[in-house]
PDB file of C-alpha atoms and ligand atoms in Angstrom:
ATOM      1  CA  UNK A   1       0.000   0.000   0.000  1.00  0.00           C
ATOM      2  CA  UNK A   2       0.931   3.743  -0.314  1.00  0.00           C
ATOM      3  CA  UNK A   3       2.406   5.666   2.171  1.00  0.00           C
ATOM      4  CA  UNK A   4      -0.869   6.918   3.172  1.00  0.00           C
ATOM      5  CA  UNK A   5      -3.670   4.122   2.403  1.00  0.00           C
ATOM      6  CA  UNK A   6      -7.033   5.349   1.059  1.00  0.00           C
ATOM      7  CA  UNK A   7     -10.121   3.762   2.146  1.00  0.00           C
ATOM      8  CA  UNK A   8     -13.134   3.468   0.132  1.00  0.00           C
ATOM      9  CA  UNK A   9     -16.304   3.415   2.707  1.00  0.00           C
ATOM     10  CA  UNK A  10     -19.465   1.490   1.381  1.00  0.00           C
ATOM     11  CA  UNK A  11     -22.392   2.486   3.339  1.00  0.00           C
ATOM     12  CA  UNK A  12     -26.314   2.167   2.802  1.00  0.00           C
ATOM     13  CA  UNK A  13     -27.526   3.427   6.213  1.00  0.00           C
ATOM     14  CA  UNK A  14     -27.173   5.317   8.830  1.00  0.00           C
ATOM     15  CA  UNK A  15     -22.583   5.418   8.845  1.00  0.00           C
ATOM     16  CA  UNK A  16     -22.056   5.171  12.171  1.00  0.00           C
ATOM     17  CA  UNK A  17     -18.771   3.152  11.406  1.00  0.00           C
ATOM     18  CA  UNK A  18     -17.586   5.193   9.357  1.00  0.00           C
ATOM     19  CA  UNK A  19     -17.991   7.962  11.362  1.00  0.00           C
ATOM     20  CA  UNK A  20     -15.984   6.611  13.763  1.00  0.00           C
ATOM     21  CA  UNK A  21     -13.339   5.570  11.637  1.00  0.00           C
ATOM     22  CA  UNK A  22     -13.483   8.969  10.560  1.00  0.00           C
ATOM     23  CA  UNK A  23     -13.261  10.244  14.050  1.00  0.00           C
ATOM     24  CA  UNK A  24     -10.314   7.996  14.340  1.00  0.00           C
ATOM     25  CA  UNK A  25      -8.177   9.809  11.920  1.00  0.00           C
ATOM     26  CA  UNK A  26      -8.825  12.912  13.563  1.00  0.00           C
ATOM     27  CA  UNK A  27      -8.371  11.853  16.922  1.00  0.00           C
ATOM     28  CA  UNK A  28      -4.337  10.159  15.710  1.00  0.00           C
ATOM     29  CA  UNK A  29      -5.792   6.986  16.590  1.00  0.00           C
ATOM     30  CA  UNK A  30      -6.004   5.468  13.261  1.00  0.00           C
ATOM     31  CA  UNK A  31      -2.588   6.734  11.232  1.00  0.00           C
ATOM     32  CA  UNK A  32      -1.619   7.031   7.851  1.00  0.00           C
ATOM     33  CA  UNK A  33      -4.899   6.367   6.769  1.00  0.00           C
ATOM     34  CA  UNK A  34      -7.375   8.539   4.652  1.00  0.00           C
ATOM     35  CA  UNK A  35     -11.361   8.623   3.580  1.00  0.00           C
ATOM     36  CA  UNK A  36     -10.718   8.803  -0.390  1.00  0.00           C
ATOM     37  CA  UNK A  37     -14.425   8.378  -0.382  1.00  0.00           C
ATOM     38  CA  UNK A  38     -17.627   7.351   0.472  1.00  0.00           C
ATOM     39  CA  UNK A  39     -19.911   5.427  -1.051  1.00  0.00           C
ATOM     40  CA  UNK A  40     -24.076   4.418  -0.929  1.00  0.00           C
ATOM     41  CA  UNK A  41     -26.197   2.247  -2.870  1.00  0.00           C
ATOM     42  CA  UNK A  42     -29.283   3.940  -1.295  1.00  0.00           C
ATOM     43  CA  UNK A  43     -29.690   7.614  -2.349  1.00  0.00           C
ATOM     44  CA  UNK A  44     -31.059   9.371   0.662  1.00  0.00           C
ATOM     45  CA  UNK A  45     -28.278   6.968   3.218  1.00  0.00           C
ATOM     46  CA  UNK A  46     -28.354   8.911   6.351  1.00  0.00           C
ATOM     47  CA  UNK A  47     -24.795   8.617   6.400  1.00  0.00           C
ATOM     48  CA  UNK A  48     -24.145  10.564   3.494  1.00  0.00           C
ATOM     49  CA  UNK A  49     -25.085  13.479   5.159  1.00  0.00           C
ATOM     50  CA  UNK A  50     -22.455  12.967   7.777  1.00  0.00           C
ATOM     51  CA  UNK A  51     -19.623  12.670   5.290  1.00  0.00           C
ATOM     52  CA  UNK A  52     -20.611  15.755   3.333  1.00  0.00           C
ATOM     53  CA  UNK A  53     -20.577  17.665   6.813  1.00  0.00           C
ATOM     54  CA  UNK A  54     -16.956  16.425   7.456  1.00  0.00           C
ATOM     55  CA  UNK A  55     -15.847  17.557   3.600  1.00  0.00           C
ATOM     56  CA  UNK A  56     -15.369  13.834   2.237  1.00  0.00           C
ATOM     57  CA  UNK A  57     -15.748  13.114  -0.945  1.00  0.00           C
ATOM     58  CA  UNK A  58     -19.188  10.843  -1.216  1.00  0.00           C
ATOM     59  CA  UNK A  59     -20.565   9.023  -4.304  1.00  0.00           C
ATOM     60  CA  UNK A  60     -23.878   7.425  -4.595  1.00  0.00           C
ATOM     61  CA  UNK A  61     -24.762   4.127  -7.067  1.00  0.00           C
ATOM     62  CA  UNK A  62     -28.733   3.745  -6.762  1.00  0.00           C
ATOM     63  CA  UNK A  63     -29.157  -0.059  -6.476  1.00  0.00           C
ATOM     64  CA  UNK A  64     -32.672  -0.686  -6.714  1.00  0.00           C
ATOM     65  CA  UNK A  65     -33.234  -2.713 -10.181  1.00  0.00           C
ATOM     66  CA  UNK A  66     -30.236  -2.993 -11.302  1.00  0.00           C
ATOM     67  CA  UNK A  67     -28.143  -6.205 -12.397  1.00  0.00           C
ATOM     68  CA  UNK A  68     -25.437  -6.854  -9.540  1.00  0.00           C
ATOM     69  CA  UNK A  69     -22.426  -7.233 -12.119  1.00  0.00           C
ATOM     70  CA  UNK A  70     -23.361  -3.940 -13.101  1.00  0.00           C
ATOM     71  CA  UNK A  71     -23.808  -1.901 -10.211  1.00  0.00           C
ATOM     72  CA  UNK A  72     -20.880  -3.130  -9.020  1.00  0.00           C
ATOM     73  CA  UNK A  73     -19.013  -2.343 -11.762  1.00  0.00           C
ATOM     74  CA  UNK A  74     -19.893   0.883 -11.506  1.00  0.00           C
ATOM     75  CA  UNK A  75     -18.800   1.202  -7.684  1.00  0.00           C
ATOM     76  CA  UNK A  76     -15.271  -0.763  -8.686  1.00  0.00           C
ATOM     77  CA  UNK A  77     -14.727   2.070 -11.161  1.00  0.00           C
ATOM     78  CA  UNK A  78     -15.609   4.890  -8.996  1.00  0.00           C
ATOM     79  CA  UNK A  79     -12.646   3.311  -6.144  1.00  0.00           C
ATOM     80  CA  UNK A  80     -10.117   2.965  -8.932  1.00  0.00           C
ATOM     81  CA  UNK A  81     -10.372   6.136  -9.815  1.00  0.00           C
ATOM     82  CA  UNK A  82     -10.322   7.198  -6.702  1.00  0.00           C
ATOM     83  CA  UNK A  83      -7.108   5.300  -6.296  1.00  0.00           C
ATOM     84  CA  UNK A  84      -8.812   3.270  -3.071  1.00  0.00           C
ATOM     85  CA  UNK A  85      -6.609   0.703  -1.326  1.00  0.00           C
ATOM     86  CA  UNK A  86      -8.771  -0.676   1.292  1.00  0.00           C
ATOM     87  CA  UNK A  87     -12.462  -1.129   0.642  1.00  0.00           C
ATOM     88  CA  UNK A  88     -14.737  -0.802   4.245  1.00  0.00           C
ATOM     89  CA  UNK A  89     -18.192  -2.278   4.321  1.00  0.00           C
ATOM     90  CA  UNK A  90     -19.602  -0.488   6.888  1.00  0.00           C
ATOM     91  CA  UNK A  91     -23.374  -1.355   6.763  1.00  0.00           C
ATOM     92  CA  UNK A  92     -23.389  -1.987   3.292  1.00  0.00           C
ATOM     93  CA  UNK A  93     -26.312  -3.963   2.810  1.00  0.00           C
ATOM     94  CA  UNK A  94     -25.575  -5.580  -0.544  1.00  0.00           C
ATOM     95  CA  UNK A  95     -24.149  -8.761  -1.228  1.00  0.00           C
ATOM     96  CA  UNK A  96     -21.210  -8.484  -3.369  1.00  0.00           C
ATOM     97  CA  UNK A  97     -20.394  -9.640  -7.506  1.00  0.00           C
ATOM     98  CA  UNK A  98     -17.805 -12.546  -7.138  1.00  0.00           C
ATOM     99  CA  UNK A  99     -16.307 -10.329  -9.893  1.00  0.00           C
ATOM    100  CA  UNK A 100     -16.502  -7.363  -7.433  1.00  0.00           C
ATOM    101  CA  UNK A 101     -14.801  -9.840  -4.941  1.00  0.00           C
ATOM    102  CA  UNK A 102     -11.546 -11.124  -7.234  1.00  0.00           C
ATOM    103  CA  UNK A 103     -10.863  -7.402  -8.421  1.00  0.00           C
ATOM    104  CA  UNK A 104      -9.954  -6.665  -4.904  1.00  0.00           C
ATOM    105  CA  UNK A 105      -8.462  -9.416  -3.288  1.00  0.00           C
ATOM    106  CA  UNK A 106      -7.926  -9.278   0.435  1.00  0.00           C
ATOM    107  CA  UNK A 107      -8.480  -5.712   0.263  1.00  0.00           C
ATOM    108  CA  UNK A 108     -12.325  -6.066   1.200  1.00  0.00           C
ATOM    109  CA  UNK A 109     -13.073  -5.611   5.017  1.00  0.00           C
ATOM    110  CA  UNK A 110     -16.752  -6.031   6.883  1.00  0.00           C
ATOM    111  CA  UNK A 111     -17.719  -5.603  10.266  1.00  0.00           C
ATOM    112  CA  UNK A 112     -20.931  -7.835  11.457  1.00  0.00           C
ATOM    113  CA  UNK A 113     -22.547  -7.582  14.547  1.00  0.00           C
ATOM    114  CA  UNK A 114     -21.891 -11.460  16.310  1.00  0.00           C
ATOM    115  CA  UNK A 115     -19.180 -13.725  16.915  1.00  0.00           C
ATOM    116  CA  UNK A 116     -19.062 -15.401  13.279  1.00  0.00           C
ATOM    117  CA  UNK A 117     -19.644 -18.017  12.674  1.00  0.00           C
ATOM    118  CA  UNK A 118     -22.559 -17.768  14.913  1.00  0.00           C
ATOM    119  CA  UNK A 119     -25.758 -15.254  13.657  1.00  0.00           C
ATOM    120  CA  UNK A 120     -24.212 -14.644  10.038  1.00  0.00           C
ATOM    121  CA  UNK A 121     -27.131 -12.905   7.749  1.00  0.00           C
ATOM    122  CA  UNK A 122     -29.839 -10.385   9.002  1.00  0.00           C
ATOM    123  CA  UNK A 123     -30.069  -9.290  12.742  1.00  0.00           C
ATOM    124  CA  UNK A 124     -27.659 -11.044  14.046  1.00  0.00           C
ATOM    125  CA  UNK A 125     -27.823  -9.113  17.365  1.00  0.00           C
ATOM    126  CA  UNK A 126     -31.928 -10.299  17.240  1.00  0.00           C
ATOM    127  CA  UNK A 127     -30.638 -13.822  16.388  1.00  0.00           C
ATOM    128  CA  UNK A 128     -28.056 -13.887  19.292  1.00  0.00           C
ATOM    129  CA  UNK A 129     -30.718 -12.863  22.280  1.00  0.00           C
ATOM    130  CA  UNK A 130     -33.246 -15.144  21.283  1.00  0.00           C
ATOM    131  CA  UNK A 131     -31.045 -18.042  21.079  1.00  0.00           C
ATOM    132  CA  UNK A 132     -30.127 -17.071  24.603  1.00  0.00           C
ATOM    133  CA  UNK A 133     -26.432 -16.449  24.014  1.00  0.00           C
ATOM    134  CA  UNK A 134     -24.441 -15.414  27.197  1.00  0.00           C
ATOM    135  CA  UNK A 135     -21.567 -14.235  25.040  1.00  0.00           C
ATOM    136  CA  UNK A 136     -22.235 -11.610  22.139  1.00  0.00           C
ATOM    137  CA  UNK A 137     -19.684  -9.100  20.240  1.00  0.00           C
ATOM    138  CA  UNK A 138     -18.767  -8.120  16.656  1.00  0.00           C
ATOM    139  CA  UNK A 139     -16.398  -9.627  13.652  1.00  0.00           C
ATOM    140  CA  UNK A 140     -14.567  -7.506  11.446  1.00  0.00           C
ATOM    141  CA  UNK A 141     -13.599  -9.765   8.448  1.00  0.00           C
ATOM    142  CA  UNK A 142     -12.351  -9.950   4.829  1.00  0.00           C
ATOM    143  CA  UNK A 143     -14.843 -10.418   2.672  1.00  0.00           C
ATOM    144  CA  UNK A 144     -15.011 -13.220   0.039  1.00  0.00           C
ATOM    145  CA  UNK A 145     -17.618 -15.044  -2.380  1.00  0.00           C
ATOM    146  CA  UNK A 146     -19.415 -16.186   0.592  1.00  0.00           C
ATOM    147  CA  UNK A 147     -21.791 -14.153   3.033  1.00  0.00           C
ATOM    148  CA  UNK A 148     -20.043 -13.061   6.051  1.00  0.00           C
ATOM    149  CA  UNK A 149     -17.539 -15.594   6.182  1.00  0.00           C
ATOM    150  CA  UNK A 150     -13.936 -14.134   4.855  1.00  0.00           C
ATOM    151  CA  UNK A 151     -10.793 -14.491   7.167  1.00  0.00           C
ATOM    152  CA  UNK A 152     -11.664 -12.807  11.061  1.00  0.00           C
ATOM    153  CA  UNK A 153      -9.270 -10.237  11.422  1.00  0.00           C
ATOM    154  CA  UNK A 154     -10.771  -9.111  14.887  1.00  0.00           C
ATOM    155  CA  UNK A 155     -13.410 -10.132  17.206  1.00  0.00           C
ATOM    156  CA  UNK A 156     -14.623  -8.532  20.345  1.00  0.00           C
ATOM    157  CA  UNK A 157     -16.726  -9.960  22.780  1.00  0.00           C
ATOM    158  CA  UNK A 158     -19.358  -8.993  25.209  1.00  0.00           C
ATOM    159  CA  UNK A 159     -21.439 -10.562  28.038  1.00  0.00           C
ATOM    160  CA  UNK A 160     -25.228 -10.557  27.236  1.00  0.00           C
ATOM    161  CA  UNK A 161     -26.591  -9.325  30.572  1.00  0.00           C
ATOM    162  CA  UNK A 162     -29.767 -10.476  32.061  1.00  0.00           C
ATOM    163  CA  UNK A 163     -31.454  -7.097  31.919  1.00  0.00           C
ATOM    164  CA  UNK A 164     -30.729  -6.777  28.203  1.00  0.00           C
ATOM    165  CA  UNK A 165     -33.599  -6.428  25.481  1.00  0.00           C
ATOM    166  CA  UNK A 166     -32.269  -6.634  21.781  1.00  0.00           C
ATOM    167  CA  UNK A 167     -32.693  -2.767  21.472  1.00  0.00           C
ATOM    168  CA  UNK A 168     -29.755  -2.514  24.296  1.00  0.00           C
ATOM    169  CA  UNK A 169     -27.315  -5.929  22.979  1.00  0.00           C
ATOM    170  CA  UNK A 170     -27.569  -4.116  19.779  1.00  0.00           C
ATOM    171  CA  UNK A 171     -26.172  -0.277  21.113  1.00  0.00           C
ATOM    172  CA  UNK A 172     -24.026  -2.071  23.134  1.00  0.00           C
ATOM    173  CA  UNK A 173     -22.811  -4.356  20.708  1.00  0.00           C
ATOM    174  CA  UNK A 174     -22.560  -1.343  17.955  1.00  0.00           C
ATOM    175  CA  UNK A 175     -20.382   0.520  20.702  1.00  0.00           C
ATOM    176  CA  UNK A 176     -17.888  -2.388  20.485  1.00  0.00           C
ATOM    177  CA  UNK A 177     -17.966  -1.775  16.942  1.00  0.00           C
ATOM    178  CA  UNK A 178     -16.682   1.328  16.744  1.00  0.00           C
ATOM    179  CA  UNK A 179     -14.023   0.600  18.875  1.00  0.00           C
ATOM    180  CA  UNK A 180     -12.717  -2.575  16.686  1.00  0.00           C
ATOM    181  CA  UNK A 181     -13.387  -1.104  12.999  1.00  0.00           C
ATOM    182  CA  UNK A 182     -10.496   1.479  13.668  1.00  0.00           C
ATOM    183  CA  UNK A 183      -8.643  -1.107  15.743  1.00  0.00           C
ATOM    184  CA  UNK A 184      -8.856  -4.020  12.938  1.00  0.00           C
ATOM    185  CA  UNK A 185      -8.134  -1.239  10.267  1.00  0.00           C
ATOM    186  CA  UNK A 186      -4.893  -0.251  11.568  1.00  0.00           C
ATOM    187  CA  UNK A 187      -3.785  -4.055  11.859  1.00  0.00           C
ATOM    188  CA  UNK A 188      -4.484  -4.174   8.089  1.00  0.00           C
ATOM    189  CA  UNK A 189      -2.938  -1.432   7.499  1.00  0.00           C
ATOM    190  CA  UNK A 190       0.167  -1.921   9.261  1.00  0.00           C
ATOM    191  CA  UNK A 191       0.778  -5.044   6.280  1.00  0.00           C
ATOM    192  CA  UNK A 192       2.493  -6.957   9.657  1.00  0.00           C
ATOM    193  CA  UNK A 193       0.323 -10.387   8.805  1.00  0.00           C
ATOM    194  CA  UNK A 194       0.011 -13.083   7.161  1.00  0.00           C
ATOM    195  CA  UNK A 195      -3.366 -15.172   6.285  1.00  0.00           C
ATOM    196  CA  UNK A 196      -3.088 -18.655   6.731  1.00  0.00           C
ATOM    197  CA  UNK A 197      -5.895 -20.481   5.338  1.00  0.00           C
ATOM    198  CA  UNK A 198      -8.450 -19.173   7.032  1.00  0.00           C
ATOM    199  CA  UNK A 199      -6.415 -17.298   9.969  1.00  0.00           C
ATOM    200  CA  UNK A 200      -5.082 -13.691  10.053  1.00  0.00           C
ATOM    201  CA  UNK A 201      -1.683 -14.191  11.934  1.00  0.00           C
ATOM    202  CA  UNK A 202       0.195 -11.253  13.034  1.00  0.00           C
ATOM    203  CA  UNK A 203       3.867 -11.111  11.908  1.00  0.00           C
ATOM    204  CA  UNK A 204       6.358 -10.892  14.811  1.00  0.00           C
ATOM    205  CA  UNK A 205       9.053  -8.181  14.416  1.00  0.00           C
TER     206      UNK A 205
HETATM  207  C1  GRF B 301     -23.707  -2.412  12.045  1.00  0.00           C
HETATM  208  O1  GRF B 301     -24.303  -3.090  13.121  1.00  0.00           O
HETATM  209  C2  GRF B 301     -22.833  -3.343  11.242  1.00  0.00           C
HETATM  210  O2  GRF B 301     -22.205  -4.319  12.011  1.00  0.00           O
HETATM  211  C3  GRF B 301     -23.831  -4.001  10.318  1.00  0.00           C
HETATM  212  O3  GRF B 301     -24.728  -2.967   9.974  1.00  0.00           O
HETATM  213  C4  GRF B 301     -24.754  -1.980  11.008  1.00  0.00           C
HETATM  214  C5  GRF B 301     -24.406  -0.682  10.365  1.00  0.00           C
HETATM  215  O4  GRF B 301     -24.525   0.409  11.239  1.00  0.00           O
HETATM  216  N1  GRF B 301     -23.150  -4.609   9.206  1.00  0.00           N
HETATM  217  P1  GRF B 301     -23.944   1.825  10.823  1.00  0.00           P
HETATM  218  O5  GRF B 301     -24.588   2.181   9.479  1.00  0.00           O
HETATM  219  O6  GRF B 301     -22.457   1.730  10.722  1.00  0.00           O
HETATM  220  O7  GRF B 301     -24.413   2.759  11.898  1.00  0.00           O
END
């Protein structure tokens, strides 16, 4: 990667990843690292809003009726020209081309609300309290063919507690989110790893 790595954010809701990645950068947590831009399949994508306030480039790709292969040919273009090294699904809900996939090979991350392999799909955090997990938390992955199943870069785990409701597992999960998108972001960054099979090992020095 470049000296400073740009990240291409792929949103379709309300960004509150990416804002705190964003807040990351500006807080010196998350270094040598840049929003090149943002991107949503739906139009009127809360977050959207939020990146335009903060000055970041944003482009949208309506979704609705169009071929896959083609809308995400579209997006693919827009982050090569916009010279995008690492690719952030940050509530992007849109499964992904396999050509979309192989274009950018491990350079595809996700974040999804469980401890995968547990919950993958919808509402995971729904999934997780009514199957009466003690233990919930959130995955940040690379992405491949399949549906949230790519190489776990970072997991971080929480204790469902017995006054929970799936409103509060789900803002407390999303708070662990926003502290392990940055954190798993940086480890990428850094290049320091290897992926074996199906593990992300960190290089030692
Ligand atoms: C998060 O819970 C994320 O894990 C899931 O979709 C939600 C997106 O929230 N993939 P936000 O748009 O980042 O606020």
């Amino acid at each position: 990667m470049s000296a400073v790595t740009r990240l291409g954010i792929l949103i379709s809701g309300r960004g509150s990843n990416f804002l705190a990645i964003a807040e990351s950068i500006r807080e010196g947590r998350l270094k040598g690292v840049e929003i090149a831009v943002v991107i949503s399949n739906v139009p009127d994508a809360a977050g959207l809003e939020k990146a335009r306030a903060l000055g970041i480039p944003t482009a949208v790709f309506d979704s609705k009726g169009r071929k896959r292969a083609e809308h995400d040919a579209d997006v693919a273009a827009c982050l090569k020209e916009q010279k995008v090294d690492l690719i952030c699904l940050a509530g992007y809900m849109r499964l992904l081309s396999p050509q979309f996939v192989a274009a950018f090979p491990n350079r595809i991350l996700n974040i999804h609300p469980s401890l995968l392999p547990a919950f993958p799909g919808l509402e995971a955090q729904e999934q997780a309290f009514a199957y009466g997990v003690k233990v919930a938390g959130c995955t940040v992955h690379f992405v491949d063919e399949e549906l949230d199943h790519g190489a776990i870069v970072l997991q971080r785990a929480i204790p469902v507690l017995e006054e929970d409701d799936p409103h509060m597992l789900t803002m407390r999960i999303l708070a662990e989110e926003h502290k392990a998108y940055p954190e798993a972001i940086a480890m990428v960054v850094s290049g320091e790893y290897e992926i074996r099979g199906r593990r992300f090992v960190k290089r030692s020095s």
